[in-house]
PDB file of C-alpha atoms and ligand atoms in Angstrom:
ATOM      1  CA  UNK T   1     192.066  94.323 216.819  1.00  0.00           C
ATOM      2  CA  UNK T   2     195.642  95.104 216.587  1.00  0.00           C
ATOM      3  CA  UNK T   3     197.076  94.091 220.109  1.00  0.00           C
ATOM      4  CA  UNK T   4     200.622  95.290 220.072  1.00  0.00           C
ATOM      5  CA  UNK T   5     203.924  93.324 218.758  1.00  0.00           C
ATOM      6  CA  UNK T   6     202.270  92.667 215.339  1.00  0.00           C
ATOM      7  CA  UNK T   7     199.519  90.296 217.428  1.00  0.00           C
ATOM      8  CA  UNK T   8     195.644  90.451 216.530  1.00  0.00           C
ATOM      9  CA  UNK T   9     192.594  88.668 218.212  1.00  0.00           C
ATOM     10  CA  UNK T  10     190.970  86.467 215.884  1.00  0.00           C
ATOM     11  CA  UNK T  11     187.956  84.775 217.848  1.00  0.00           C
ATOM     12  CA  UNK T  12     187.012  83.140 220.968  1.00  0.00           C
ATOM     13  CA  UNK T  13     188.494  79.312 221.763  1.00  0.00           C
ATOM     14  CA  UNK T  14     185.098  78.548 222.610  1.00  0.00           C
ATOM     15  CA  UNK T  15     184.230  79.246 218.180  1.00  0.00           C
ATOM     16  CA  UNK T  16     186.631  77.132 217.717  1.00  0.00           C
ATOM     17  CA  UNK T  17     185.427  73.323 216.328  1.00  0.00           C
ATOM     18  CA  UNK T  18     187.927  70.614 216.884  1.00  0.00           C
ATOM     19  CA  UNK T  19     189.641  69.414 214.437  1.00  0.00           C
ATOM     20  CA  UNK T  20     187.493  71.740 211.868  1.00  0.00           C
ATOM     21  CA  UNK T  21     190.031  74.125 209.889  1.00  0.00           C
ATOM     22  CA  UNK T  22     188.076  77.185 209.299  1.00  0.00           C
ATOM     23  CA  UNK T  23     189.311  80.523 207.661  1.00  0.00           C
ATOM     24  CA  UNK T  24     189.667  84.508 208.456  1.00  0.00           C
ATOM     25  CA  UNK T  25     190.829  87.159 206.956  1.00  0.00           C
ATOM     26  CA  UNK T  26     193.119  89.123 209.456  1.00  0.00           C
ATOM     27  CA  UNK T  27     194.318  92.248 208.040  1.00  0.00           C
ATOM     28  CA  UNK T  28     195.516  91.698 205.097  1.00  0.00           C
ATOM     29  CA  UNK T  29     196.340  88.185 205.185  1.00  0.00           C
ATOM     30  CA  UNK T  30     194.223  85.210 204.843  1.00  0.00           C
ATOM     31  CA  UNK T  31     194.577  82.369 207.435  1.00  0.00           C
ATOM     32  CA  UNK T  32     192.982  78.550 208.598  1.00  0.00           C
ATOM     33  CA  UNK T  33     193.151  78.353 212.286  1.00  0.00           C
ATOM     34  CA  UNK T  34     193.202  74.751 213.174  1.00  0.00           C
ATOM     35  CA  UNK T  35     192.131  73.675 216.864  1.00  0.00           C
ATOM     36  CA  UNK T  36     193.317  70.237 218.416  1.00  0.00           C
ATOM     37  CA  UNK T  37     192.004  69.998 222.147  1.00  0.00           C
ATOM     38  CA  UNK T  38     193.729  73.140 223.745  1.00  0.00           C
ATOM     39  CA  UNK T  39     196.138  73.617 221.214  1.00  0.00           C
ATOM     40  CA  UNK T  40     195.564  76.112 218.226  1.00  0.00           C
ATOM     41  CA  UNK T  41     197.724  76.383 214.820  1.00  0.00           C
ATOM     42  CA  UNK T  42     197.232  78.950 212.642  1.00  0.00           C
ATOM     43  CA  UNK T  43     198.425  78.178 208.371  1.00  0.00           C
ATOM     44  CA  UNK T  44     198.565  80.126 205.784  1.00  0.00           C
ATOM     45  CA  UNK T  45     195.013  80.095 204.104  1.00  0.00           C
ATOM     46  CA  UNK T  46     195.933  78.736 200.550  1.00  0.00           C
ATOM     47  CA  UNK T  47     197.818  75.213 200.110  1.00  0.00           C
ATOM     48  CA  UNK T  48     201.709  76.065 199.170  1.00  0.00           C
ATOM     49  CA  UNK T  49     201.136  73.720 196.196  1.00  0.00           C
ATOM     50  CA  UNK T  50     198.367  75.283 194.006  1.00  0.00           C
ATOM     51  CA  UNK T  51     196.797  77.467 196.224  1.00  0.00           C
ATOM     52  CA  UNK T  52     193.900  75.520 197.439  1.00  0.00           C
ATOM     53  CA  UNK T  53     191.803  76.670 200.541  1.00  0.00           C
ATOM     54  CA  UNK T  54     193.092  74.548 203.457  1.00  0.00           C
ATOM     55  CA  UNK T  55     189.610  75.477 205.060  1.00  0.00           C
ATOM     56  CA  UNK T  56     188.356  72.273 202.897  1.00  0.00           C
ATOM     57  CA  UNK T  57     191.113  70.159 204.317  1.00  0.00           C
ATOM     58  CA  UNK T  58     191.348  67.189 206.987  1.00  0.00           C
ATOM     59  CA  UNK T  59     193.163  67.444 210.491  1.00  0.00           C
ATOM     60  CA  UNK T  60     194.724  63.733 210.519  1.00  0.00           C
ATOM     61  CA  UNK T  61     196.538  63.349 213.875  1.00  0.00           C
ATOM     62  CA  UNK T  62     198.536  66.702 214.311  1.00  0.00           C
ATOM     63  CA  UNK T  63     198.589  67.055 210.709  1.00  0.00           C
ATOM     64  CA  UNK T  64     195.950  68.993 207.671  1.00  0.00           C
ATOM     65  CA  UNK T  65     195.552  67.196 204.757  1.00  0.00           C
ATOM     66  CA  UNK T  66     194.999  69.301 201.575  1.00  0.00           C
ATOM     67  CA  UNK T  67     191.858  67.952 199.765  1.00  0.00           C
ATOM     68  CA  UNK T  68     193.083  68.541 196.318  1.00  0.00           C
ATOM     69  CA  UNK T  69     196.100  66.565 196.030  1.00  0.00           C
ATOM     70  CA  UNK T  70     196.139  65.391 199.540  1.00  0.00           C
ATOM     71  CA  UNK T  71     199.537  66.503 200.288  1.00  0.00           C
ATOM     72  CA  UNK T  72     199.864  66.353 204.347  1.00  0.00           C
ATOM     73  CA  UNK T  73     201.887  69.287 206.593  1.00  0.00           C
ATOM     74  CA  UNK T  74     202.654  69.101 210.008  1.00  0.00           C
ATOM     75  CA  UNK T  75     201.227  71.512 212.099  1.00  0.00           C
ATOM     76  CA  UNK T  76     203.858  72.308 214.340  1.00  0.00           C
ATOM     77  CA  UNK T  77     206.441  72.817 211.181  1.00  0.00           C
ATOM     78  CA  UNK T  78     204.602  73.253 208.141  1.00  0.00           C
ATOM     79  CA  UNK T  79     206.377  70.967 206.428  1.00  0.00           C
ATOM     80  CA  UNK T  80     204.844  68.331 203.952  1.00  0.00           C
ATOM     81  CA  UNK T  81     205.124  64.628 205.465  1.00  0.00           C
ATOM     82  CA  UNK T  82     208.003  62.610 203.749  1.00  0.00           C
ATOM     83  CA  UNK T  83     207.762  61.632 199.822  1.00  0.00           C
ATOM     84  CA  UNK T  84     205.676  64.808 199.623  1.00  0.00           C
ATOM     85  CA  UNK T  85     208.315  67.836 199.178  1.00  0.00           C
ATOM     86  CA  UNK T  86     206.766  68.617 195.817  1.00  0.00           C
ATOM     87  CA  UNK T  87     203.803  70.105 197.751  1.00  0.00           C
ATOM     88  CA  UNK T  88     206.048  73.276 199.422  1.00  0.00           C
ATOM     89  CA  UNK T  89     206.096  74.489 202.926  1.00  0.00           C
ATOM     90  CA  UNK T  90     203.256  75.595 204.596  1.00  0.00           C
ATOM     91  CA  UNK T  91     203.665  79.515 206.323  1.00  0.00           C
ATOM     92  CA  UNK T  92     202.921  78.997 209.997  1.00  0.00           C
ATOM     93  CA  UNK T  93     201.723  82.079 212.262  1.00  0.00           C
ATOM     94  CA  UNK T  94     202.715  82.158 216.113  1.00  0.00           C
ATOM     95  CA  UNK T  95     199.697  81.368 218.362  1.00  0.00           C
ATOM     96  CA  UNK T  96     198.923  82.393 221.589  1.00  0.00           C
ATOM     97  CA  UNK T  97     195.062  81.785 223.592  1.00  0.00           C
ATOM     98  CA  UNK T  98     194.650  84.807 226.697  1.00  0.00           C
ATOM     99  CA  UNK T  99     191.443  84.862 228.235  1.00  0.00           C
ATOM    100  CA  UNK T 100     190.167  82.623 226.044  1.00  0.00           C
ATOM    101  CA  UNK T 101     191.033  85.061 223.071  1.00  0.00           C
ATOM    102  CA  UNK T 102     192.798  83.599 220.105  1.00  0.00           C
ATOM    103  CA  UNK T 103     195.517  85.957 218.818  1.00  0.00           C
ATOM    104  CA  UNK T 104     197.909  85.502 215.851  1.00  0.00           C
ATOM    105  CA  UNK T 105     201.012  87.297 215.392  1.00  0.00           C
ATOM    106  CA  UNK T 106     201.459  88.686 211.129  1.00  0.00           C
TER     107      UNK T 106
HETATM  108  S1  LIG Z 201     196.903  72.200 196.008  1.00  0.00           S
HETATM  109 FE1  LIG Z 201     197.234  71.324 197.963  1.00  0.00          FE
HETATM  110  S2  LIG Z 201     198.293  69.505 197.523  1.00  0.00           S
HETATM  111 FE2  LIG Z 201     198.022  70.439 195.595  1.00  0.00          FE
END
């Protein structure tokens, strides 16, 4: 549903698993939304390295781990933790929750 300002709903909170990355295709663009407590991130779908789906990766702490070569991006930056620059940035999307309504903004 296009909302205005380039922002979409995506699903409800509540669909949301903690600390489960799980995928959807929003327009055109392919993205993990990643839940921790009340706080939602939303990543690019595919790993920055080779492409892998982030949707099989682990949330350590703040952070998703990619399962294929395990390279580990903040959250809240994208950015692959230290020693692990080889692995790229990771493409963040701005978050909000209204209503209990996750929307991204593409
Ligand atoms: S594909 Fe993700 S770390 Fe290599």
């Amino acid at each position: 549903v296009e909302l205005g300002g380039g922002w979409r709903a995506v699903c409800r909170l509540e669909d949301l698993r903690d600390r489960v990355p799980q995928q959807f295709q929003v327009a055109s663009d392919a993205l993990v939304l990643v839940r921790v407590g009340e706080r939602v991130h939303a990543v690019s779908a595919s790993c920055p390295h080779k492409y892998s789906p982030l949707s099989d990766g682990a949330v350590v702490g703040y952070s998703l781990q990619c399962a294929v070569h395990g390279a580990i991006f903040d959250l809240a930056t994208g950015r692959p933790q230290a020693g692990e620059e080889w692995a790229g940035l990771l493409p963040l999307y701005p978050v909000r929750v209204r209503d209990g309504v996750v929307e991204v903004q593409l």
